[in-house]
């Protein structure tokens, strides 16, 4: 019996499972304590739902900073664009930051699979408008097959794959190994529900102290207008949208 309990796919109902993937600390002590392996699973799909019109970038900020020290960070199909100057001020290596725009979920899924075949990608953050079980299954398989060959010391053997979805369009089921819901708690914090993990259910949210940094987002540029500026430049008078 003891040898069975040491398997990564078997655990006691009241315990977190042994990590089936390498992990990296989230940057939040309370969240690390609630996750198998004590951090974000690498080489696996992490899904996060959020209120419409927001993105949980405050939650991902430590991971974005760490990943940019390891390799390329790709933002794929996000409905908002980052203020790269502000991100650089928060320690993200913006020359390694790439923004890829897509027209629909089919394009996003195809691009994600191609990007996860690139060993220089340390973090992929994508957004699906209408996620399905089949879509998350494709992403989970691609993440599981992905391997990193980063130039930051090899701390990340596989990429961190983050999927964001609007709360209203979240699928009732997902192949993601970890599912979260993030709700802004004003400018000073976040409420994070762990909806799915390899372990006992968690019924109460985590209350994270996450002060709102001076980082803003830009709405995407219409395709019939001039091309969007490079990621390390901003228009003189940008429109602004409030993030999570």
CSV table of C-alpha atoms in Angstrom, one decimal:
chain,number,residue,atom,x,y,z
A,1,UNK,CA,0.0,0.0,0.0
A,2,UNK,CA,2.8,2.4,0.8
A,3,UNK,CA,4.3,2.0,-2.7
A,4,UNK,CA,0.9,2.7,-4.3
A,5,UNK,CA,0.5,6.0,-2.3
A,6,UNK,CA,3.8,7.2,-3.6
A,7,UNK,CA,2.4,7.2,-7.2
A,8,UNK,CA,1.8,10.7,-8.6
A,9,UNK,CA,-1.7,9.8,-9.7
A,10,UNK,CA,-2.9,8.4,-6.3
A,11,UNK,CA,-3.3,10.4,-3.1
A,12,UNK,CA,-5.3,10.5,0.1
A,13,UNK,CA,-8.6,12.5,-0.3
A,14,UNK,CA,-7.6,15.0,2.4
A,15,UNK,CA,-4.1,15.6,1.0
A,16,UNK,CA,-2.6,17.4,-1.9
A,17,UNK,CA,-1.3,15.1,-4.6
A,18,UNK,CA,2.4,14.7,-5.1
A,19,UNK,CA,3.4,17.0,-8.0
A,20,UNK,CA,3.1,15.3,-11.4
A,21,UNK,CA,4.9,18.2,-13.0
A,22,UNK,CA,7.9,20.3,-12.1
A,23,UNK,CA,6.7,23.5,-10.4
A,24,UNK,CA,7.8,27.1,-9.9
A,25,UNK,CA,6.7,29.3,-6.9
A,26,UNK,CA,3.8,31.6,-7.7
A,27,UNK,CA,5.2,34.5,-5.7
A,28,UNK,CA,2.3,34.2,-3.2
A,29,UNK,CA,3.0,32.2,-0.1
A,30,UNK,CA,-0.6,31.4,0.6
A,31,UNK,CA,-1.3,30.2,-2.9
A,32,UNK,CA,1.9,28.1,-3.0
A,33,UNK,CA,0.6,26.3,0.1
A,34,UNK,CA,-2.7,25.5,-1.6
A,35,UNK,CA,-1.1,24.0,-4.8
A,36,UNK,CA,0.4,20.6,-5.3
A,37,UNK,CA,4.2,20.9,-5.5
A,38,UNK,CA,4.0,24.4,-4.0
A,39,UNK,CA,3.8,26.4,-7.2
A,40,UNK,CA,2.6,26.7,-10.8
A,41,UNK,CA,2.9,23.4,-12.7
A,42,UNK,CA,5.3,23.6,-15.6
A,43,UNK,CA,4.5,21.7,-18.8
A,44,UNK,CA,0.8,21.7,-17.9
A,45,UNK,CA,-2.3,23.9,-18.5
A,46,UNK,CA,-3.4,26.4,-15.9
A,47,UNK,CA,-6.8,28.0,-16.5
A,48,UNK,CA,-7.9,31.2,-14.9
A,49,UNK,CA,-11.4,32.8,-15.2
A,50,UNK,CA,-12.0,36.4,-14.4
A,51,UNK,CA,-14.7,39.1,-14.7
A,52,UNK,CA,-15.3,40.4,-18.2
A,53,UNK,CA,-13.2,43.4,-19.2
A,54,UNK,CA,-10.3,42.4,-16.8
A,55,UNK,CA,-7.2,40.3,-16.9
A,56,UNK,CA,-5.5,38.7,-13.8
A,57,UNK,CA,-2.1,40.2,-14.6
A,58,UNK,CA,-1.5,41.1,-11.0
A,59,UNK,CA,-1.6,37.4,-10.1
A,60,UNK,CA,0.8,36.5,-13.0
A,61,UNK,CA,3.2,39.3,-12.4
A,62,UNK,CA,5.8,37.3,-10.4
A,63,UNK,CA,5.6,34.5,-13.0
A,64,UNK,CA,6.0,36.9,-15.9
A,65,UNK,CA,9.1,38.5,-14.2
A,66,UNK,CA,10.7,35.1,-13.5
A,67,UNK,CA,9.8,33.6,-16.9
A,68,UNK,CA,11.3,36.6,-18.8
A,69,UNK,CA,14.6,35.9,-17.0
A,70,UNK,CA,14.5,32.3,-18.5
A,71,UNK,CA,13.3,32.8,-22.0
A,72,UNK,CA,10.6,34.3,-24.3
A,73,UNK,CA,7.2,35.4,-22.8
A,74,UNK,CA,4.4,35.3,-25.4
A,75,UNK,CA,1.0,36.9,-24.9
A,76,UNK,CA,-1.4,35.3,-27.4
A,77,UNK,CA,-4.8,36.7,-28.4
A,78,UNK,CA,-5.2,38.8,-25.2
A,79,UNK,CA,-8.1,41.3,-25.4
A,80,UNK,CA,-5.9,44.0,-23.8
A,81,UNK,CA,-2.4,45.0,-24.6
A,82,UNK,CA,0.3,45.6,-21.9
A,83,UNK,CA,2.0,48.9,-21.1
A,84,UNK,CA,5.5,47.5,-21.7
A,85,UNK,CA,7.2,50.6,-20.1
A,86,UNK,CA,5.3,49.9,-16.9
A,87,UNK,CA,6.0,46.2,-17.1
A,88,UNK,CA,9.7,46.9,-17.5
A,89,UNK,CA,9.6,49.0,-14.3
A,90,UNK,CA,8.2,45.9,-12.5
A,91,UNK,CA,11.2,43.8,-13.6
A,92,UNK,CA,9.9,42.1,-16.7
A,93,UNK,CA,12.5,41.8,-19.5
A,94,UNK,CA,10.4,43.4,-22.2
A,95,UNK,CA,12.8,42.6,-25.1
A,96,UNK,CA,11.7,39.0,-24.5
A,97,UNK,CA,8.0,39.9,-24.5
A,98,UNK,CA,6.0,39.1,-27.6
A,99,UNK,CA,2.4,40.0,-28.4
A,100,UNK,CA,0.6,37.9,-31.0
A,101,UNK,CA,-2.9,38.9,-32.2
A,102,UNK,CA,-5.4,36.5,-33.5
A,103,UNK,CA,-8.9,36.7,-35.0
A,104,UNK,CA,-10.6,33.8,-33.3
A,105,UNK,CA,-10.1,30.8,-31.1
A,106,UNK,CA,-9.1,28.5,-33.9
A,107,UNK,CA,-6.2,30.8,-34.8
A,108,UNK,CA,-5.3,31.1,-31.1
A,109,UNK,CA,-5.2,27.3,-30.6
A,110,UNK,CA,-3.1,26.7,-33.8
A,111,UNK,CA,-0.6,29.4,-32.8
A,112,UNK,CA,-0.4,28.1,-29.2
A,113,UNK,CA,0.5,24.6,-30.5
A,114,UNK,CA,3.2,26.0,-32.7
A,115,UNK,CA,4.6,28.2,-30.0
A,116,UNK,CA,4.8,25.4,-27.5
A,117,UNK,CA,7.0,23.5,-30.0
A,118,UNK,CA,9.5,26.3,-29.6
A,119,UNK,CA,12.0,25.5,-26.8
A,120,UNK,CA,12.8,29.2,-26.2
A,121,UNK,CA,9.3,29.9,-24.9
A,122,UNK,CA,9.3,30.0,-21.1
A,123,UNK,CA,5.7,31.3,-20.6
A,124,UNK,CA,2.7,31.3,-22.9
A,125,UNK,CA,-0.4,33.3,-21.8
A,126,UNK,CA,-3.3,32.9,-24.1
A,127,UNK,CA,-7.0,33.9,-24.1
A,128,UNK,CA,-9.9,32.0,-25.5
A,129,UNK,CA,-13.2,33.6,-26.1
A,130,UNK,CA,-15.3,30.4,-25.9
A,131,UNK,CA,-13.2,27.6,-24.4
A,132,UNK,CA,-14.3,24.0,-24.8
A,133,UNK,CA,-13.2,20.7,-23.4
A,134,UNK,CA,-11.6,19.8,-26.7
A,135,UNK,CA,-9.7,23.0,-26.9
A,136,UNK,CA,-8.3,22.6,-23.3
A,137,UNK,CA,-7.4,19.0,-24.1
A,138,UNK,CA,-5.4,20.1,-27.1
A,139,UNK,CA,-3.6,22.8,-25.0
A,140,UNK,CA,-2.9,20.4,-22.2
A,141,UNK,CA,-1.4,17.8,-24.6
A,142,UNK,CA,0.7,20.5,-26.2
A,143,UNK,CA,1.9,21.8,-22.8
A,144,UNK,CA,2.7,18.3,-21.7
A,145,UNK,CA,4.8,17.7,-24.8
A,146,UNK,CA,6.6,21.0,-24.6
A,147,UNK,CA,10.2,21.4,-23.2
A,148,UNK,CA,12.3,24.5,-22.6
A,149,UNK,CA,15.9,25.1,-23.6
A,150,UNK,CA,16.2,28.4,-21.8
A,151,UNK,CA,19.3,30.6,-21.4
A,152,UNK,CA,18.6,31.6,-17.8
A,153,UNK,CA,20.2,28.6,-16.1
A,154,UNK,CA,17.6,25.9,-16.9
A,155,UNK,CA,15.4,26.6,-13.9
A,156,UNK,CA,12.3,26.0,-16.1
A,157,UNK,CA,12.4,22.6,-17.8
A,158,UNK,CA,9.0,23.2,-19.4
A,159,UNK,CA,7.0,26.3,-20.2
A,160,UNK,CA,4.3,27.7,-17.9
A,161,UNK,CA,1.0,27.8,-20.0
A,162,UNK,CA,-1.7,30.1,-18.7
A,163,UNK,CA,-5.2,30.2,-20.2
A,164,UNK,CA,-7.4,33.2,-19.3
A,165,UNK,CA,-11.2,33.1,-20.0
A,166,UNK,CA,-14.0,35.5,-19.2
A,167,UNK,CA,-16.1,34.2,-16.3
A,168,UNK,CA,-19.3,34.2,-18.3
A,169,UNK,CA,-17.7,32.0,-21.0
A,170,UNK,CA,-15.9,29.5,-18.8
A,171,UNK,CA,-16.6,25.9,-19.7
A,172,UNK,CA,-18.1,23.7,-17.0
A,173,UNK,CA,-15.3,21.1,-17.6
A,174,UNK,CA,-11.7,21.5,-18.6
A,175,UNK,CA,-8.6,19.4,-19.2
A,176,UNK,CA,-6.5,22.0,-17.3
A,177,UNK,CA,-4.7,20.4,-14.3
A,178,UNK,CA,-5.3,23.6,-12.3
A,179,UNK,CA,-8.3,25.9,-12.5
A,180,UNK,CA,-8.6,29.3,-10.7
A,181,UNK,CA,-11.1,32.1,-10.5
A,182,UNK,CA,-9.7,35.6,-9.7
A,183,UNK,CA,-11.8,38.5,-8.5
A,184,UNK,CA,-10.3,41.9,-7.9
A,185,UNK,CA,-10.6,43.2,-4.4
A,186,UNK,CA,-10.2,46.9,-5.1
A,187,UNK,CA,-6.7,48.3,-5.8
A,188,UNK,CA,-5.1,46.5,-2.9
A,189,UNK,CA,-5.8,42.8,-3.4
A,190,UNK,CA,-7.2,39.8,-5.1
A,191,UNK,CA,-9.6,37.0,-4.2
A,192,UNK,CA,-8.5,33.7,-5.7
A,193,UNK,CA,-10.7,30.6,-5.8
A,194,UNK,CA,-9.0,27.2,-6.5
A,195,UNK,CA,-11.7,25.5,-8.5
A,196,UNK,CA,-9.7,22.5,-9.5
A,197,UNK,CA,-6.5,21.0,-8.2
A,198,UNK,CA,-5.1,17.5,-7.7
A,199,UNK,CA,-6.2,17.3,-4.1
A,200,UNK,CA,-9.1,18.0,-1.7
A,201,UNK,CA,-11.5,20.7,-2.8
A,202,UNK,CA,-11.0,24.1,-1.4
A,203,UNK,CA,-14.3,25.9,-0.6
A,204,UNK,CA,-13.0,29.4,0.5
A,205,UNK,CA,-11.0,31.9,-1.5
A,206,UNK,CA,-7.5,33.0,-0.8
A,207,UNK,CA,-7.2,36.7,0.0
A,208,UNK,CA,-4.0,37.9,-1.5
A,209,UNK,CA,-2.4,41.3,-0.8
A,210,UNK,CA,-1.6,42.5,-4.3
A,211,UNK,CA,-1.4,46.3,-4.5
A,212,UNK,CA,-2.2,47.7,-7.9
A,213,UNK,CA,1.1,48.6,-9.6
A,214,UNK,CA,1.2,51.5,-12.0
A,215,UNK,CA,0.6,49.2,-14.9
A,216,UNK,CA,-2.1,49.9,-17.4
A,217,UNK,CA,-3.5,48.2,-20.5
A,218,UNK,CA,-4.5,49.4,-23.9
A,219,UNK,CA,-7.5,48.2,-25.9
A,220,UNK,CA,-6.5,46.3,-29.0
A,221,UNK,CA,-6.0,48.4,-32.2
A,222,UNK,CA,-8.8,47.9,-34.8
A,223,UNK,CA,-7.5,46.0,-37.8
A,224,UNK,CA,-8.6,48.6,-40.3
A,225,UNK,CA,-6.4,51.2,-38.6
A,226,UNK,CA,-2.7,51.6,-38.5
A,227,UNK,CA,-0.7,48.7,-37.1
A,228,UNK,CA,-0.3,48.6,-33.3
A,229,UNK,CA,2.9,50.1,-32.0
A,230,UNK,CA,5.8,47.9,-31.1
A,231,UNK,CA,5.5,46.4,-27.7
A,232,UNK,CA,8.2,48.7,-26.2
A,233,UNK,CA,6.5,51.8,-27.5
A,234,UNK,CA,3.2,53.6,-26.7
A,235,UNK,CA,1.0,56.1,-28.6
A,236,UNK,CA,1.3,59.7,-27.3
A,237,UNK,CA,-2.2,59.7,-25.9
A,238,UNK,CA,-3.3,56.1,-25.3
A,239,UNK,CA,-6.8,55.1,-24.4
A,240,UNK,CA,-6.8,53.3,-21.1
A,241,UNK,CA,-8.7,50.4,-19.6
A,242,UNK,CA,-8.8,49.2,-16.0
A,243,UNK,CA,-7.2,45.8,-15.3
A,244,UNK,CA,-8.0,43.4,-12.5
